[in-house]
mmCIF file of C-alpha atoms in Angstrom:
data_model
loop_
_atom_site.group_PDB
_atom_site.id
_atom_site.type_symbol
_atom_site.label_atom_id
_atom_site.label_comp_id
_atom_site.label_asym_id
_atom_site.label_seq_id
_atom_site.Cartn_x
_atom_site.Cartn_y
_atom_site.Cartn_z
ATOM 1 C CA MET A 30 40.500 22.975 -9.704
ATOM 2 C CA ASN A 31 40.074 25.084 -6.727
ATOM 3 C CA MET A 32 36.956 24.149 -5.233
ATOM 4 C CA LYS A 33 34.865 25.444 -2.098
ATOM 5 C CA ARG A 34 31.838 22.740 -1.657
ATOM 6 C CA VAL A 35 29.116 24.060 0.208
ATOM 7 C CA ALA A 36 27.318 21.104 2.410
ATOM 8 C CA PHE A 37 23.944 19.404 0.936
ATOM 9 C CA TRP A 38 20.888 19.840 2.175
ATOM 10 C CA ILE A 39 18.265 16.926 1.603
ATOM 11 C CA LEU A 40 14.589 17.506 2.157
ATOM 12 C CA LEU A 41 12.568 14.447 1.474
ATOM 13 C CA GLY A 42 9.510 14.715 -0.118
ATOM 14 C CA SER A 43 7.206 11.772 1.887
ATOM 15 C CA MET A 44 3.949 10.215 1.056
ATOM 16 C CA ALA A 45 1.013 9.752 3.807
ATOM 17 C CA THR A 46 2.113 6.220 4.297
ATOM 18 C CA SER A 47 6.426 6.130 4.112
ATOM 19 C CA ALA A 48 9.351 7.707 2.210
ATOM 20 C CA GLN A 49 11.216 6.359 -0.348
ATOM 21 C CA GLU A 50 14.313 4.326 1.492
ATOM 22 C CA ASN A 51 15.869 3.369 -1.728
ATOM 23 C CA PHE A 52 16.670 6.243 -3.715
ATOM 24 C CA LYS A 53 19.254 8.489 -3.912
ATOM 25 C CA VAL A 54 20.911 11.761 -5.268
ATOM 26 C CA TYR A 55 24.371 11.871 -5.835
ATOM 27 C CA TYR A 56 27.277 13.514 -8.053
ATOM 28 C CA GLU A 57 30.431 12.614 -9.848
ATOM 29 C CA GLU A 58 33.356 15.046 -10.824
ATOM 30 C CA ALA A 59 33.423 15.370 -14.691
ATOM 31 C CA GLU A 60 35.914 17.372 -16.923
ATOM 32 C CA ASN A 61 34.142 20.845 -16.757
ATOM 33 C CA GLY A 62 32.601 20.202 -13.905
ATOM 34 C CA TYR A 63 30.101 17.669 -12.159
ATOM 35 C CA LYS A 64 27.449 15.279 -13.615
ATOM 36 C CA ILE A 65 24.131 14.435 -11.247
ATOM 37 C CA TYR A 66 22.531 11.151 -11.078
ATOM 38 C CA ALA A 67 19.841 9.148 -9.164
ATOM 39 C CA ASP A 68 19.523 5.617 -8.120
ATOM 40 C CA ASN A 69 15.931 4.210 -8.026
ATOM 41 C CA GLY A 70 15.610 1.270 -6.241
ATOM 42 C CA GLU A 71 11.684 1.072 -5.952
ATOM 43 C CA TYR A 72 9.155 -0.298 -7.845
ATOM 44 C CA SER A 73 7.669 2.475 -9.242
ATOM 45 C CA PRO A 74 9.080 5.834 -11.163
ATOM 46 C CA VAL A 75 9.912 8.432 -8.339
ATOM 47 C CA SER A 76 9.472 11.955 -9.102
ATOM 48 C CA LEU A 77 12.601 14.074 -8.154
ATOM 49 C CA GLU A 78 12.307 18.197 -7.836
ATOM 50 C CA ILE A 79 16.024 19.251 -7.507
ATOM 51 C CA ASN A 80 16.809 22.680 -6.700
ATOM 52 C CA PHE A 81 20.384 24.001 -7.153
ATOM 53 C CA GLU A 82 22.520 26.371 -5.179
ATOM 54 C CA ILE A 83 25.640 26.842 -6.967
ATOM 55 C CA ASP A 84 28.298 29.351 -7.395
ATOM 56 C CA ASN A 85 30.491 29.699 -10.581
ATOM 57 C CA LEU A 86 28.664 26.799 -12.063
ATOM 58 C CA THR A 87 25.668 26.438 -14.853
ATOM 59 C CA SER A 88 23.205 24.125 -14.676
ATOM 60 C CA SER A 89 22.012 22.205 -17.843
ATOM 61 C CA ILE A 90 18.454 21.908 -16.493
ATOM 62 C CA GLY A 91 18.280 25.496 -14.693
ATOM 63 C CA ALA A 92 17.792 26.131 -11.161
ATOM 64 C CA THR A 93 14.745 23.940 -10.060
ATOM 65 C CA LYS A 94 13.445 20.944 -12.282
ATOM 66 C CA ILE A 95 10.681 18.215 -11.832
ATOM 67 C CA ILE A 96 12.217 14.819 -12.800
ATOM 68 C CA GLU A 97 10.446 11.271 -13.482
ATOM 69 C CA VAL A 98 13.204 8.544 -12.716
ATOM 70 C CA PRO A 99 12.268 5.036 -13.869
ATOM 71 C CA GLU A 100 12.143 2.257 -11.243
ATOM 72 C CA LEU A 101 14.804 -0.218 -10.656
ATOM 73 C CA THR A 102 17.199 2.262 -12.283
ATOM 74 C CA THR A 103 20.812 3.338 -11.000
ATOM 75 C CA ALA A 104 22.798 5.807 -12.542
ATOM 76 C CA HIS A 105 20.071 7.669 -14.071
ATOM 77 C CA TYR A 106 21.141 11.167 -15.787
ATOM 78 C CA ILE A 107 19.551 14.429 -14.095
ATOM 79 C CA ALA A 108 21.998 17.059 -15.136
ATOM 80 C CA ASP A 109 25.439 18.572 -15.907
ATOM 81 C CA LEU A 110 27.194 21.174 -13.877
ATOM 82 C CA THR A 111 29.609 23.071 -15.736
ATOM 83 C CA VAL A 112 32.514 25.579 -14.528
ATOM 84 C CA ILE A 113 32.121 29.046 -15.808
ATOM 85 C CA ASP A 114 35.672 30.166 -14.528
ATOM 86 C CA ARG A 115 38.438 27.466 -13.680
ATOM 87 C CA LYS A 116 40.309 30.152 -11.486
ATOM 88 C CA LYS A 117 37.456 31.160 -9.059
ATOM 89 C CA ALA A 118 36.287 28.972 -6.207
ATOM 90 C CA ILE A 119 32.972 26.566 -6.904
ATOM 91 C CA GLY A 120 30.041 26.407 -4.632
ATOM 92 C CA LEU A 121 27.860 23.413 -5.344
ATOM 93 C CA GLY A 122 24.503 22.599 -3.520
ATOM 94 C CA TYR A 123 21.113 21.320 -3.854
ATOM 95 C CA LYS A 124 17.796 20.656 -2.236
ATOM 96 C CA VAL A 125 15.705 17.472 -3.069
ATOM 97 C CA ARG A 126 12.508 16.234 -2.167
ATOM 98 C CA TYR A 127 10.896 13.061 -3.809
ATOM 99 C CA ASN A 128 7.843 10.836 -4.236
ATOM 100 C CA HIS A 129 6.634 7.697 -5.827
ATOM 101 C CA GLY A 130 4.730 8.157 -8.923
ATOM 102 C CA ASN A 131 5.047 10.874 -11.898
ATOM 103 C CA HIS A 132 3.918 13.799 -10.306
ATOM 104 C CA LEU A 133 3.367 15.825 -13.643
ATOM 105 C CA GLN A 134 0.900 13.472 -14.779
ATOM 106 C CA THR A 135 -2.559 14.861 -15.039
ATOM 107 C CA THR A 136 -4.342 11.767 -17.481
ATOM 108 C CA TYR A 137 -5.079 8.262 -16.841
ATOM 109 C CA ASP A 138 -7.266 5.733 -18.019
ATOM 110 C CA LYS A 139 -10.397 7.159 -16.791
ATOM 111 C CA GLU A 140 -12.424 3.694 -18.326
ATOM 112 C CA HIS A 141 -10.819 1.055 -17.231
ATOM 113 C CA GLU A 142 -13.137 -1.377 -15.193
ATOM 114 C CA TYR A 143 -12.121 -2.111 -11.807
ATOM 115 C CA TYR A 144 -13.156 -5.336 -10.052
ATOM 116 C CA LEU A 145 -14.775 -5.463 -6.366
ATOM 117 C CA PRO A 146 -11.890 -5.953 -4.029
ATOM 118 C CA TYR A 147 -13.685 -9.280 -2.596
ATOM 119 C CA LYS A 148 -14.228 -12.913 -3.636
ATOM 120 C CA LYS A 149 -16.691 -14.070 -6.192
ATOM 121 C CA GLY A 150 -20.246 -14.802 -4.263
ATOM 122 C CA SER A 151 -19.465 -12.077 -1.877
ATOM 123 C CA LYS A 152 -21.484 -8.790 -1.191
ATOM 124 C CA TYR A 153 -20.524 -5.840 0.988
ATOM 125 C CA THR A 154 -21.564 -2.465 1.813
ATOM 126 C CA VAL A 155 -20.323 0.734 0.794
ATOM 127 C CA THR A 156 -20.596 2.646 3.973
ATOM 128 C CA GLN A 157 -18.594 5.498 2.797
ATOM 129 C CA GLY A 158 -18.719 6.804 -0.251
ATOM 130 C CA TYR A 159 -17.015 9.429 -3.012
ATOM 131 C CA ASN A 160 -16.739 12.897 -0.365
ATOM 132 C CA GLY A 161 -18.223 11.349 2.309
ATOM 133 C CA THR A 162 -19.105 13.287 5.610
ATOM 134 C CA ILE A 163 -16.934 11.428 8.174
ATOM 135 C CA SER A 164 -13.496 11.351 6.621
ATOM 136 C CA HIS A 165 -13.647 11.378 2.827
ATOM 137 C CA GLN A 166 -14.534 15.204 2.362
ATOM 138 C CA GLY A 167 -13.197 16.239 -1.177
ATOM 139 C CA GLU A 168 -11.668 12.736 -1.709
ATOM 140 C CA TYR A 169 -12.651 10.043 -3.794
ATOM 141 C CA ALA A 170 -12.476 6.996 -1.316
ATOM 142 C CA LEU A 171 -14.699 4.219 -0.293
ATOM 143 C CA ASP A 172 -15.074 2.120 2.703
ATOM 144 C CA PHE A 173 -16.335 -1.399 2.292
ATOM 145 C CA ARG A 174 -17.715 -2.757 5.675
ATOM 146 C CA MET A 175 -16.366 -6.264 5.901
ATOM 147 C CA PRO A 176 -15.517 -8.333 8.977
ATOM 148 C CA ILE A 177 -11.927 -8.866 10.602
ATOM 149 C CA GLY A 178 -10.335 -11.261 8.639
ATOM 150 C CA THR A 179 -12.357 -11.012 5.240
ATOM 151 C CA ALA A 180 -10.071 -12.042 2.273
ATOM 152 C CA ILE A 181 -9.086 -9.055 0.223
ATOM 153 C CA TYR A 182 -8.548 -9.191 -3.839
ATOM 154 C CA ALA A 183 -6.533 -6.701 -6.383
ATOM 155 C CA ALA A 184 -9.214 -4.666 -8.078
ATOM 156 C CA ARG A 185 -6.575 -4.050 -10.763
ATOM 157 C CA SER A 186 -3.352 -5.817 -11.803
ATOM 158 C CA GLY A 187 -0.142 -4.039 -10.790
ATOM 159 C CA ARG A 188 2.813 -4.246 -9.004
ATOM 160 C CA VAL A 189 3.386 -3.977 -5.421
ATOM 161 C CA VAL A 190 5.351 -0.747 -4.121
ATOM 162 C CA LEU A 191 4.616 -0.573 -0.522
ATOM 163 C CA VAL A 192 3.285 -2.918 2.315
ATOM 164 C CA GLU A 193 2.739 -1.843 5.855
ATOM 165 C CA LYS A 194 1.550 -4.945 7.999
ATOM 166 C CA SER A 195 3.230 -4.225 11.235
ATOM 167 C CA PHE A 196 0.726 -2.290 13.408
ATOM 168 C CA ASP A 197 -2.332 -3.565 15.540
ATOM 169 C CA THR A 198 -3.531 -0.210 16.923
ATOM 170 C CA THR A 199 -7.026 1.269 16.371
ATOM 171 C CA CYS A 200 -8.338 4.717 17.126
ATOM 172 C CA THR A 201 -11.018 7.046 15.830
ATOM 173 C CA ASN A 202 -8.770 10.128 15.705
ATOM 174 C CA GLN A 203 -7.085 11.096 12.808
ATOM 175 C CA ASP A 204 -3.651 10.782 14.909
ATOM 176 C CA CYS A 205 -4.191 7.235 14.435
ATOM 177 C CA ALA A 206 -3.757 7.174 10.571
ATOM 178 C CA LYS A 207 0.160 6.707 11.042
ATOM 179 C CA PHE A 208 -0.688 3.317 12.560
ATOM 180 C CA ASN A 209 -2.685 2.400 9.494
ATOM 181 C CA ASN A 210 -1.937 -1.101 7.521
ATOM 182 C CA TYR A 211 -1.850 -1.047 4.031
ATOM 183 C CA ILE A 212 -1.134 -2.523 0.602
ATOM 184 C CA LEU A 213 -0.350 0.104 -2.203
ATOM 185 C CA ILE A 214 -0.069 -1.478 -5.605
ATOM 186 C CA TYR A 215 1.202 0.633 -8.971
ATOM 187 C CA HIS A 216 -0.951 0.398 -12.015
ATOM 188 C CA THR A 217 0.288 0.614 -15.758
ATOM 189 C CA ASP A 218 -1.509 4.016 -16.346
ATOM 190 C CA GLY A 219 0.726 5.705 -13.473
ATOM 191 C CA THR A 220 -2.313 5.421 -10.910
ATOM 192 C CA PHE A 221 -2.087 3.689 -7.695
ATOM 193 C CA ALA A 222 -4.347 1.764 -5.402
ATOM 194 C CA GLU A 223 -3.997 1.549 -1.797
ATOM 195 C CA TYR A 224 -5.707 -1.039 0.421
ATOM 196 C CA THR A 225 -6.076 0.054 4.192
ATOM 197 C CA HIS A 226 -6.835 -1.009 7.484
ATOM 198 C CA ILE A 227 -5.666 -4.706 6.587
ATOM 199 C CA ARG A 228 -5.025 -6.602 10.000
ATOM 200 C CA LYS A 229 -1.693 -7.081 11.476
ATOM 201 C CA GLY A 230 0.556 -9.474 9.413
ATOM 202 C CA GLY A 231 -2.657 -9.520 6.807
ATOM 203 C CA ALA A 232 -0.814 -9.053 3.537
ATOM 204 C CA ILE A 233 0.176 -12.080 1.642
ATOM 205 C CA VAL A 234 2.294 -10.135 -1.114
ATOM 206 C CA THR A 235 5.324 -8.402 -0.646
ATOM 207 C CA PRO A 236 6.827 -5.363 -2.607
ATOM 208 C CA GLY A 237 7.913 -6.014 -6.148
ATOM 209 C CA ASP A 238 5.411 -8.615 -6.577
ATOM 210 C CA ASP A 239 3.357 -8.351 -9.798
ATOM 211 C CA VAL A 240 -0.246 -9.234 -8.981
ATOM 212 C CA LYS A 241 -3.203 -9.816 -11.420
ATOM 213 C CA VAL A 242 -6.497 -8.434 -11.189
ATOM 214 C CA GLY A 243 -8.545 -10.702 -8.794
ATOM 215 C CA GLN A 244 -5.808 -11.970 -7.348
ATOM 216 C CA HIS A 245 -5.846 -12.917 -3.381
ATOM 217 C CA ILE A 246 -3.689 -9.963 -1.643
ATOM 218 C CA GLY A 247 -4.722 -9.811 2.152
ATOM 219 C CA TYR A 248 -7.102 -9.752 4.886
ATOM 220 C CA SER A 249 -8.705 -7.003 6.338
ATOM 221 C CA GLY A 250 -8.902 -5.766 9.785
ATOM 222 C CA ASN A 251 -9.639 -2.732 11.863
ATOM 223 C CA VAL A 252 -6.145 -1.066 12.177
ATOM 224 C CA GLY A 253 -5.202 2.677 12.173
ATOM 225 C CA TRP A 254 -7.667 5.527 11.954
ATOM 226 C CA SER A 255 -10.873 3.604 11.949
ATOM 227 C CA THR A 256 -14.454 3.569 13.670
ATOM 228 C CA GLY A 257 -15.129 -0.132 12.855
ATOM 229 C CA PRO A 258 -13.831 -3.220 10.754
ATOM 230 C CA HIS A 259 -13.700 -2.170 7.188
ATOM 231 C CA LEU A 260 -11.438 -1.780 4.011
ATOM 232 C CA HIS A 261 -10.705 1.666 2.637
ATOM 233 C CA PHE A 262 -9.930 2.030 -1.131
ATOM 234 C CA ILE A 263 -8.355 4.837 -3.084
ATOM 235 C CA VAL A 264 -7.211 5.316 -6.639
ATOM 236 C CA PHE A 265 -4.658 7.954 -6.839
ATOM 237 C CA LEU A 266 -1.935 10.208 -8.767
ATOM 238 C CA GLN A 267 0.684 11.015 -6.168
ATOM 239 C CA ARG A 268 1.559 14.739 -5.410
ATOM 240 C CA PHE A 269 4.558 15.965 -3.283
ATOM 241 C CA THR A 270 2.456 17.009 -0.874
ATOM 242 C CA ASN A 271 -0.992 15.359 -1.279
ATOM 243 C CA ARG A 272 -2.518 12.629 -3.094
ATOM 244 C CA GLU A 273 -4.939 13.298 -6.113
ATOM 245 C CA THR A 274 -7.884 10.809 -5.825
ATOM 246 C CA VAL A 275 -9.482 10.064 -8.956
ATOM 247 C CA PRO A 276 -12.950 8.548 -9.419
ATOM 248 C CA VAL A 277 -13.165 5.041 -10.896
ATOM 249 C CA LYS A 278 -15.646 2.714 -12.314
ATOM 250 C CA PHE A 279 -16.174 -1.081 -10.854
ATOM 251 C CA LEU A 280 -18.041 -4.204 -12.446
ATOM 252 C CA ILE A 281 -20.787 -5.174 -10.394
ATOM 253 C CA GLY A 282 -23.420 -8.429 -10.345
ATOM 254 C CA THR A 283 -22.222 -10.461 -13.300
ATOM 255 C CA GLY A 284 -19.793 -8.318 -14.432
ATOM 256 C CA GLU A 285 -21.596 -7.186 -17.462
ATOM 257 C CA GLU A 286 -22.192 -3.704 -16.173
ATOM 258 C CA SER A 287 -19.770 -0.924 -14.404
ATOM 259 C CA ILE A 288 -20.346 1.992 -12.273
ATOM 260 C CA GLN A 289 -19.478 4.655 -9.844
ATOM 261 C CA LEU A 290 -20.307 2.844 -6.450
ATOM 262 C CA GLU A 291 -22.754 4.470 -4.215
ATOM 263 C CA GLU A 292 -22.652 5.021 -0.517
ATOM 264 C CA GLY A 293 -25.292 2.988 1.754
ATOM 265 C CA GLU A 294 -25.463 0.421 -1.367
ATOM 266 C CA GLU A 295 -24.702 -3.302 -1.560
ATOM 267 C CA TYR A 296 -22.805 -4.724 -4.032
ATOM 268 C CA MET A 297 -22.474 -8.355 -5.223
ATOM 269 C CA ARG A 298 -19.604 -9.490 -6.874
ATOM 270 C CA GLY A 299 -20.610 -12.824 -9.388
ATOM 271 C CA TYR A 300 -17.835 -13.240 -11.820
ATOM 272 C CA GLU A 301 -14.081 -14.389 -11.585
#
């Protein structure tokens, strides 16, 4: 075939924490044109948005499409590009962006009961709750005041997707968010939980680890955008340009009751 190839533009969609390093989109020549594939080496599904810029080719999925690529897959089929007229030159290009999670997902398990993220017999105060006035405006986020080095436990079972534990910088303005240490865990209903401001070296889990609810995963700190030692906790659905945080309920006391936590209240975990 007499082919004219156009450069490929790559636009990476990124989370507030880190872009996906183990994901790629590529093409292979086929009998009647090309096939587009993706490799996802991440520990959660990744959403791919692909926007074709083609000449003398037709796309089996149209010009633009968002596709969920399963975790830990190679050669995941995306689309066929078929030559229209073999006597003419071919122009092939595409732009992509991608990020963890299913960006088309709108439902999740709203009735799931989360564990308080600290050990049995402990009690801590929620210093900033949902839609808090300091840094949680329009966000379902919780801050638990706790001393640096407090053991953190998984609030729900899932798979560790990302860990950042290298930073040791703290300041009280938003620019320091890039220094946040965190543990990111993917749940079976498609939501993620992030445990933020852990101390330097404070994660004891690594990406790919399957963790059980109530399992020790790290130690709290005061790193990144922080006004004092605490654990910042959110549950969210991922979008390309933001996170859609969602409200959740926690088991309190002896574990017989689950509620949405309130700012300024102290909560005891009396269950395993």
